[in-house]
Amino acid sequence: MESLAVVFLAGLVVGYFVLAGCDIGLGMLMPYLARGSAERRRVASAIAPYFLGTEVWLVAAVGVVAAAFPELKSAVVVQQWPVFVALLAGWLWRDAGLWFRARVDARRWHGFWDAAVVAGSWTLALCWGLVLAALLGGTAFSVFGVVCAIAVALLFALRGAAFGAERLVPADESAVVPPHPLPTARAAAAVAPGSAAAPVAAAASPAAPVAVSASAADPAESADVAAQATRVLARAALGAVVLAIGAAVLSGGTAVGRPLSAVVVLTVLVTALASTSGLSGPRWSRHTSALAMAVPPLLVASAVELPGLESEPATLALVGAGVAPLLPVMVIGQIWLYRILRRPAVASGFFA
């Protein structure tokens, strides 16, 4: 019964990391992917309301820990309370930014809450990295803790870039203007401005200024930038993972009690990141980034002997009877939400 409860808890945490990596990572990359106000609205629209479904998994995991494994809650949360306070603050700031940014149509108002989304997303990613480092035997201010936090943050950013490459494509592909000007535009530009033929050439090529202005505001630019960023982020994350492993070895070891399981899980992570950093990385990043995001909780669940995983059979039966029936509902609801939101994000709506 205890093993089943641990597997159930691990599944909830893995589901949260894989799904939350999309909205947290995209929020981290907002300044890089969205330069104009319209692009920032599309990024906010891509994140929301997707983040509402992912937080259900975290709430369910916290409920299982509090009800079935109170000693684990004390061992993890109490010892790392500053990190969890910062994590909660980042969570609240990020969600407040998403809820409030569209309530007032003012540039400064949007800028303030966009900054809250970015800062909250980075805080969430880094704090989850510090929590992972603590569960693996490190501390927040050690070299291993810092490098581990950076590695996890890069995994979140990679997942967000892969999500953005899918959600930030233009709603109508036929509306995308090619990045190069039309031949008539080149012909009009070749005519000297002072010549008599200039007005004739300009009148004969009315599409020239339209093509140039449309290409300057290409709605597919954010998706292209996100897709290109997946390779860079995968390489950076791979380097950070290698550094974290080296820091763990040099620091005298970690709390890993099952080294073979750790090696297997880390091999999966390295393989996923290496395949994403190649030429075909953007094409496979949707799946490889999800696999990479699942590794941190799987590493803890499979290789670390966590304290406080013992519980009374009656308690486990009660928690299982109350929570287990909700899992199929959560899975079906998440699939339904994804199928609705897999369409390209729009620049208008409640959250935009």
Short mmCIF file of C-alpha atoms in Angstrom, two decimals:
data_model
loop_
_atom_site.label_atom_id
_atom_site.label_comp_id
_atom_site.label_asym_id
_atom_site.label_seq_id
_atom_site.Cartn_x
_atom_site.Cartn_y
_atom_site.Cartn_z
CA MET A 1 0.00 0.00 0.00
CA GLU A 2 2.82 2.42 0.84
CA SER A 3 4.60 1.68 -2.43
CA LEU A 4 1.40 2.36 -4.35
CA ALA A 5 0.95 5.66 -2.53
CA VAL A 6 4.53 6.68 -3.29
CA VAL A 7 4.06 5.85 -6.98
CA PHE A 8 0.83 7.83 -7.00
CA LEU A 9 2.56 10.83 -5.40
CA ALA A 10 5.46 10.60 -7.85
CA GLY A 11 3.01 10.54 -10.75
CA LEU A 12 1.34 13.72 -9.52
CA VAL A 13 4.67 15.53 -9.15
CA VAL A 14 5.89 14.35 -12.55
CA GLY A 15 2.64 15.49 -14.13
CA TYR A 16 3.00 18.89 -12.54
CA PHE A 17 6.59 19.38 -13.69
CA VAL A 18 5.88 18.32 -17.27
CA LEU A 19 2.78 20.50 -17.57
CA ALA A 20 3.93 23.48 -15.51
CA GLY A 21 7.15 23.61 -17.49
CA CYS A 22 5.09 24.95 -20.40
CA ASP A 23 3.64 28.01 -18.69
CA ILE A 24 6.51 28.69 -16.28
CA GLY A 25 9.12 28.36 -19.03
CA LEU A 26 7.17 30.54 -21.44
CA GLY A 27 6.80 33.18 -18.75
CA MET A 28 10.56 33.12 -18.19
CA LEU A 29 11.18 33.75 -21.89
CA MET A 30 8.58 36.50 -22.36
CA PRO A 31 11.14 39.36 -22.70
CA TYR A 32 13.07 37.35 -25.29
CA LEU A 33 10.13 36.07 -27.34
CA ALA A 34 7.83 39.10 -27.15
CA ARG A 35 9.27 42.51 -28.02
CA GLY A 36 6.04 44.38 -28.79
CA SER A 37 2.76 44.79 -26.93
CA ALA A 38 0.86 42.54 -29.34
CA GLU A 39 3.44 39.77 -28.94
CA ARG A 40 3.30 40.06 -25.15
CA ARG A 41 -0.48 39.73 -25.27
CA ARG A 42 -0.13 36.56 -27.32
CA VAL A 43 2.38 35.13 -24.83
CA ALA A 44 0.01 35.86 -21.94
CA SER A 45 -2.83 34.31 -23.91
CA ALA A 46 -0.69 31.22 -24.59
CA ILE A 47 0.08 30.76 -20.88
CA ALA A 48 -3.48 31.27 -19.67
CA PRO A 49 -5.71 29.52 -18.88
CA TYR A 50 -3.30 26.60 -19.37
CA PHE A 51 -1.64 27.31 -16.01
CA LEU A 52 -4.92 26.73 -14.16
CA GLY A 53 -4.95 23.06 -15.13
CA THR A 54 -1.31 22.46 -14.22
CA GLU A 55 -1.70 23.86 -10.72
CA VAL A 56 -4.33 21.22 -9.95
CA TRP A 57 -1.57 18.60 -10.07
CA LEU A 58 0.52 20.51 -7.54
CA VAL A 59 -2.42 21.01 -5.20
CA ALA A 60 -3.23 17.29 -5.39
CA ALA A 61 0.40 16.37 -4.64
CA VAL A 62 0.50 18.72 -1.64
CA GLY A 63 -2.75 17.21 -0.37
CA VAL A 64 -1.39 13.67 -0.60
CA VAL A 65 1.80 14.64 1.25
CA ALA A 66 -0.09 16.47 3.99
CA ALA A 67 -2.61 13.68 4.52
CA ALA A 68 -0.58 10.51 3.99
CA PHE A 69 3.03 11.53 4.71
CA PRO A 70 3.08 14.29 7.34
CA GLU A 71 6.62 13.38 8.39
CA LEU A 72 7.82 13.91 4.82
CA LYS A 73 6.18 17.32 4.83
CA SER A 74 8.04 18.24 8.01
CA ALA A 75 11.35 16.91 6.73
CA VAL A 76 11.15 18.73 3.40
CA VAL A 77 9.13 21.89 3.95
CA VAL A 78 10.27 22.79 7.46
CA GLN A 79 13.97 22.37 6.68
CA GLN A 80 13.66 24.40 3.48
CA TRP A 81 11.08 26.94 4.59
CA PRO A 82 12.91 30.01 3.17
CA VAL A 83 12.96 28.40 -0.26
CA PHE A 84 9.28 27.46 -0.06
CA VAL A 85 8.36 30.98 1.09
CA ALA A 86 10.14 32.39 -1.96
CA LEU A 87 8.48 29.75 -4.15
CA LEU A 88 5.04 30.67 -2.83
CA ALA A 89 5.75 34.38 -3.37
CA GLY A 90 6.83 33.71 -6.96
CA TRP A 91 3.74 31.59 -7.54
CA LEU A 92 1.44 34.36 -6.27
CA TRP A 93 3.23 37.09 -8.24
CA ARG A 94 3.17 35.09 -11.46
CA ASP A 95 -0.54 34.27 -11.13
CA ALA A 96 -1.38 37.85 -10.13
CA GLY A 97 0.38 39.10 -13.25
CA LEU A 98 -1.64 36.78 -15.46
CA TRP A 99 -4.95 37.68 -13.80
CA PHE A 100 -4.46 41.45 -13.60
CA ARG A 101 -2.52 42.44 -16.74
CA ALA A 102 -5.61 42.69 -18.95
CA ARG A 103 -7.84 44.42 -16.40
CA VAL A 104 -6.62 47.93 -17.34
CA ASP A 105 -5.74 49.02 -20.87
CA ALA A 106 -2.63 51.04 -20.02
CA ARG A 107 0.96 50.56 -21.12
CA ARG A 108 2.52 50.98 -17.67
CA TRP A 109 -0.05 48.68 -16.13
CA HIS A 110 0.75 45.97 -18.67
CA GLY A 111 4.48 46.48 -18.19
CA PHE A 112 4.24 46.12 -14.41
CA TRP A 113 2.29 42.87 -14.52
CA ASP A 114 4.37 41.49 -17.37
CA ALA A 115 7.40 42.03 -15.13
CA ALA A 116 5.55 40.19 -12.36
CA VAL A 117 4.94 37.24 -14.69
CA VAL A 118 8.61 37.09 -15.68
CA ALA A 119 9.96 37.52 -12.15
CA GLY A 120 7.49 35.03 -10.70
CA SER A 121 8.29 32.44 -13.37
CA TRP A 122 12.04 32.72 -12.78
CA THR A 123 11.49 32.51 -9.02
CA LEU A 124 9.41 29.37 -9.40
CA ALA A 125 11.96 27.66 -11.64
CA LEU A 126 14.97 28.52 -9.48
CA CYS A 127 13.21 27.58 -6.25
CA TRP A 128 12.20 24.19 -7.61
CA GLY A 129 15.85 23.68 -8.50
CA LEU A 130 16.89 24.52 -4.94
CA VAL A 131 14.28 22.10 -3.59
CA LEU A 132 15.67 19.38 -5.85
CA ALA A 133 19.19 20.12 -4.64
CA ALA A 134 18.04 19.86 -1.02
CA LEU A 135 16.33 16.52 -1.65
CA LEU A 136 19.52 15.25 -3.27
CA GLY A 137 21.55 16.19 -0.20
CA GLY A 138 22.78 19.66 -1.06
CA THR A 139 22.07 23.08 0.41
CA ALA A 140 20.78 26.27 -1.12
CA PHE A 141 24.08 28.13 -0.76
CA SER A 142 26.41 25.35 -1.87
CA VAL A 143 27.97 25.11 -5.31
CA PHE A 144 25.90 22.03 -6.03
CA GLY A 145 22.70 23.81 -4.97
CA VAL A 146 23.33 26.82 -7.20
CA VAL A 147 24.30 24.75 -10.24
CA CYS A 148 21.33 22.42 -9.70
CA ALA A 149 18.98 25.40 -9.53
CA ILE A 150 20.40 26.78 -12.78
CA ALA A 151 20.06 23.39 -14.49
CA VAL A 152 16.42 23.00 -13.46
CA ALA A 153 15.66 26.59 -14.52
CA LEU A 154 17.13 25.86 -17.95
CA LEU A 155 14.94 22.75 -18.21
CA PHE A 156 11.90 24.92 -17.49
CA ALA A 157 13.02 27.43 -20.11
CA LEU A 158 13.54 24.65 -22.67
CA ARG A 159 10.06 23.31 -22.03
CA GLY A 160 8.63 26.81 -22.37
CA ALA A 161 10.45 27.40 -25.65
CA ALA A 162 9.09 24.16 -27.09
CA PHE A 163 5.60 25.14 -25.93
CA GLY A 164 5.97 28.62 -27.42
CA ALA A 165 7.08 27.21 -30.77
CA GLU A 166 3.72 25.45 -30.92
CA ARG A 167 1.39 28.04 -29.40
CA LEU A 168 2.84 31.26 -30.84
CA VAL A 169 2.44 30.36 -34.51
CA PRO A 170 0.05 32.69 -36.37
CA ALA A 171 -3.59 31.69 -36.40
CA ASP A 172 -3.73 31.96 -40.22
CA GLU A 173 -0.61 30.69 -41.97
CA SER A 174 -1.76 32.28 -45.22
CA ALA A 175 -1.50 35.68 -43.56
CA VAL A 176 2.22 35.32 -43.00
CA VAL A 177 4.21 37.49 -45.40
CA PRO A 178 7.51 36.09 -46.66
CA PRO A 179 10.51 37.71 -45.02
CA HIS A 180 11.96 38.90 -48.36
CA PRO A 181 10.32 41.74 -50.32
CA LEU A 182 8.46 40.91 -53.48
CA PRO A 183 10.21 41.32 -56.85
CA THR A 184 8.11 44.40 -57.58
CA ALA A 185 9.39 45.95 -54.37
CA ARG A 186 12.98 45.38 -55.46
CA ALA A 187 12.23 46.94 -58.84
CA ALA A 188 10.67 49.98 -57.21
CA ALA A 189 13.59 50.34 -54.81
CA ALA A 190 16.03 50.21 -57.70
CA VAL A 191 14.58 53.36 -59.27
CA ALA A 192 16.34 56.54 -58.24
CA PRO A 193 14.17 58.66 -55.91
CA GLY A 194 14.70 61.80 -57.98
CA SER A 195 13.97 60.28 -61.38
CA ALA A 196 10.76 60.75 -63.28
CA ALA A 197 10.13 57.03 -63.28
CA ALA A 198 10.04 56.86 -59.50
CA PRO A 199 6.34 57.76 -59.12
CA VAL A 200 5.44 55.33 -61.89
CA ALA A 201 7.44 52.53 -60.31
CA ALA A 202 5.99 53.25 -56.91
CA ALA A 203 2.47 53.21 -58.31
CA ALA A 204 3.16 50.00 -60.20
CA SER A 205 4.27 48.22 -57.06
CA PRO A 206 1.69 48.95 -54.36
CA ALA A 207 2.56 45.72 -52.59
CA ALA A 208 6.09 46.88 -51.81
CA PRO A 209 5.42 48.98 -48.70
CA VAL A 210 2.81 46.49 -47.54
CA ALA A 211 5.26 43.61 -47.76
CA VAL A 212 7.97 45.47 -45.90
CA SER A 213 5.71 46.64 -43.09
CA ALA A 214 4.07 43.25 -42.72
CA SER A 215 7.38 41.46 -42.56
CA ALA A 216 8.50 43.83 -39.84
CA ALA A 217 5.54 42.67 -37.76
CA ASP A 218 5.56 39.03 -38.78
CA PRO A 219 3.22 37.17 -36.40
CA ALA A 220 5.29 33.99 -36.79
CA GLU A 221 8.48 35.63 -35.51
CA SER A 222 7.91 34.69 -31.85
CA ALA A 223 7.31 31.04 -32.75
CA ASP A 224 10.44 30.95 -34.91
CA VAL A 225 12.54 32.51 -32.15
CA ALA A 226 11.16 30.01 -29.63
CA ALA A 227 11.94 27.07 -31.92
CA GLN A 228 15.50 28.29 -32.50
CA ALA A 229 15.98 28.81 -28.76
CA THR A 230 15.31 25.14 -28.00
CA ARG A 231 18.70 24.09 -29.35
CA VAL A 232 20.59 26.76 -27.40
CA LEU A 233 18.70 26.03 -24.19
CA ALA A 234 19.21 22.28 -24.58
CA ARG A 235 22.97 22.77 -24.91
CA ALA A 236 23.06 25.10 -21.92
CA ALA A 237 20.97 22.69 -19.84
CA LEU A 238 23.22 19.79 -20.84
CA GLY A 239 26.28 21.72 -19.70
CA ALA A 240 24.58 22.67 -16.42
CA VAL A 241 23.63 19.04 -15.76
CA VAL A 242 27.22 17.92 -16.31
CA LEU A 243 28.44 20.66 -13.96
CA ALA A 244 25.87 19.64 -11.35
CA ILE A 245 27.02 16.02 -11.50
CA GLY A 246 30.62 17.16 -11.14
CA ALA A 247 29.75 19.42 -8.21
CA ALA A 248 27.94 16.55 -6.50
CA VAL A 249 30.95 14.27 -6.87
CA LEU A 250 33.43 16.91 -5.70
CA SER A 251 31.29 17.87 -2.71
CA GLY A 252 31.61 14.39 -1.26
CA GLY A 253 28.47 12.73 -2.52
CA THR A 254 24.72 13.22 -2.21
CA ALA A 255 21.77 11.57 -0.53
CA VAL A 256 21.35 9.20 -3.46
CA GLY A 257 20.79 5.75 -2.00
CA ARG A 258 20.34 3.89 -5.27
CA PRO A 259 23.17 4.95 -7.62
CA LEU A 260 22.14 2.61 -10.44
CA SER A 261 18.68 4.18 -10.62
CA ALA A 262 20.25 7.63 -10.63
CA VAL A 263 22.55 6.68 -13.51
CA VAL A 264 19.65 5.34 -15.57
CA VAL A 265 17.49 8.42 -15.01
CA LEU A 266 20.35 10.83 -15.70
CA THR A 267 21.19 8.93 -18.88
CA VAL A 268 17.64 9.53 -20.08
CA LEU A 269 18.03 13.23 -19.31
CA VAL A 270 21.36 13.55 -21.11
CA THR A 271 19.99 11.67 -24.13
CA ALA A 272 16.92 13.92 -24.33
CA LEU A 273 18.99 17.09 -24.10
CA ALA A 274 21.58 15.85 -26.59
CA SER A 275 18.90 14.98 -29.14
CA THR A 276 17.30 18.41 -28.69
CA SER A 277 20.59 20.25 -29.21
CA GLY A 278 21.06 18.76 -32.69
CA LEU A 279 19.82 19.99 -36.05
CA SER A 280 16.48 18.21 -35.61
CA GLY A 281 16.11 19.47 -32.04
CA PRO A 282 13.29 21.97 -32.67
CA ARG A 283 11.26 19.27 -34.40
CA TRP A 284 11.50 16.88 -31.44
CA SER A 285 11.63 19.45 -28.63
CA ARG A 286 7.95 19.06 -27.83
CA HIS A 287 8.56 15.48 -26.69
CA THR A 288 12.18 15.64 -25.53
CA SER A 289 11.55 18.67 -23.33
CA ALA A 290 8.64 16.87 -21.66
CA LEU A 291 10.89 13.87 -21.04
CA ALA A 292 13.61 16.11 -19.62
CA MET A 293 11.15 17.85 -17.27
CA ALA A 294 10.03 14.48 -15.91
CA VAL A 295 13.57 13.56 -14.84
CA PRO A 296 14.01 15.75 -11.69
CA PRO A 297 11.05 14.26 -9.77
CA LEU A 298 11.80 10.78 -11.13
CA LEU A 299 15.40 11.12 -9.95
CA VAL A 300 14.26 11.85 -6.40
CA ALA A 301 11.57 9.17 -6.41
CA SER A 302 13.80 6.41 -7.77
CA ALA A 303 17.21 7.14 -6.27
CA VAL A 304 16.70 8.93 -2.93
CA GLU A 305 15.61 7.38 0.35
CA LEU A 306 13.16 10.04 1.50
CA PRO A 307 12.26 10.18 5.19
CA GLY A 308 8.72 9.85 6.46
CA LEU A 309 7.31 7.62 3.75
CA GLU A 310 5.76 5.30 6.33
CA SER A 311 2.08 5.73 7.09
CA GLU A 312 -0.78 3.87 8.71
CA PRO A 313 -2.64 1.50 6.37
CA ALA A 314 -5.97 3.00 7.41
CA THR A 315 -4.71 6.49 6.53
CA LEU A 316 -3.43 5.35 3.16
CA ALA A 317 -6.73 3.61 2.42
CA LEU A 318 -8.69 6.73 3.33
CA VAL A 319 -6.48 9.01 1.24
CA GLY A 320 -6.56 6.57 -1.66
CA ALA A 321 -10.34 6.34 -1.56
CA GLY A 322 -10.62 10.12 -1.62
CA VAL A 323 -7.91 11.03 -4.12
CA ALA A 324 -7.45 8.07 -6.48
CA PRO A 325 -10.87 8.46 -8.18
CA LEU A 326 -9.91 12.04 -9.03
CA LEU A 327 -6.86 11.01 -11.06
CA PRO A 328 -8.79 9.87 -14.17
CA VAL A 329 -10.80 13.10 -14.00
CA MET A 330 -7.59 15.14 -13.84
CA VAL A 331 -6.06 13.27 -16.77
CA ILE A 332 -9.18 13.57 -18.93
CA GLY A 333 -9.56 17.23 -18.00
CA GLN A 334 -5.93 17.97 -18.86
CA ILE A 335 -6.25 16.22 -22.22
CA TRP A 336 -9.45 18.15 -22.95
CA LEU A 337 -7.79 21.43 -21.95
CA TYR A 338 -4.78 20.69 -24.14
CA ARG A 339 -6.93 19.85 -27.16
CA ILE A 340 -8.77 23.14 -26.76
CA LEU A 341 -5.64 25.21 -26.22
CA ARG A 342 -3.38 23.56 -28.78
CA ARG A 343 -4.62 26.06 -31.34
CA PRO A 344 -2.45 29.15 -31.92
CA ALA A 345 -2.78 31.78 -29.21
CA VAL A 346 -4.66 34.96 -30.03
CA ALA A 347 -3.81 38.52 -29.04
CA SER A 348 -7.17 39.13 -27.36
CA GLY A 349 -9.14 37.54 -24.58
CA PHE A 350 -9.68 37.61 -20.83
CA PHE A 351 -5.99 37.15 -19.95
CA ALA A 352 -4.53 39.06 -22.90
#
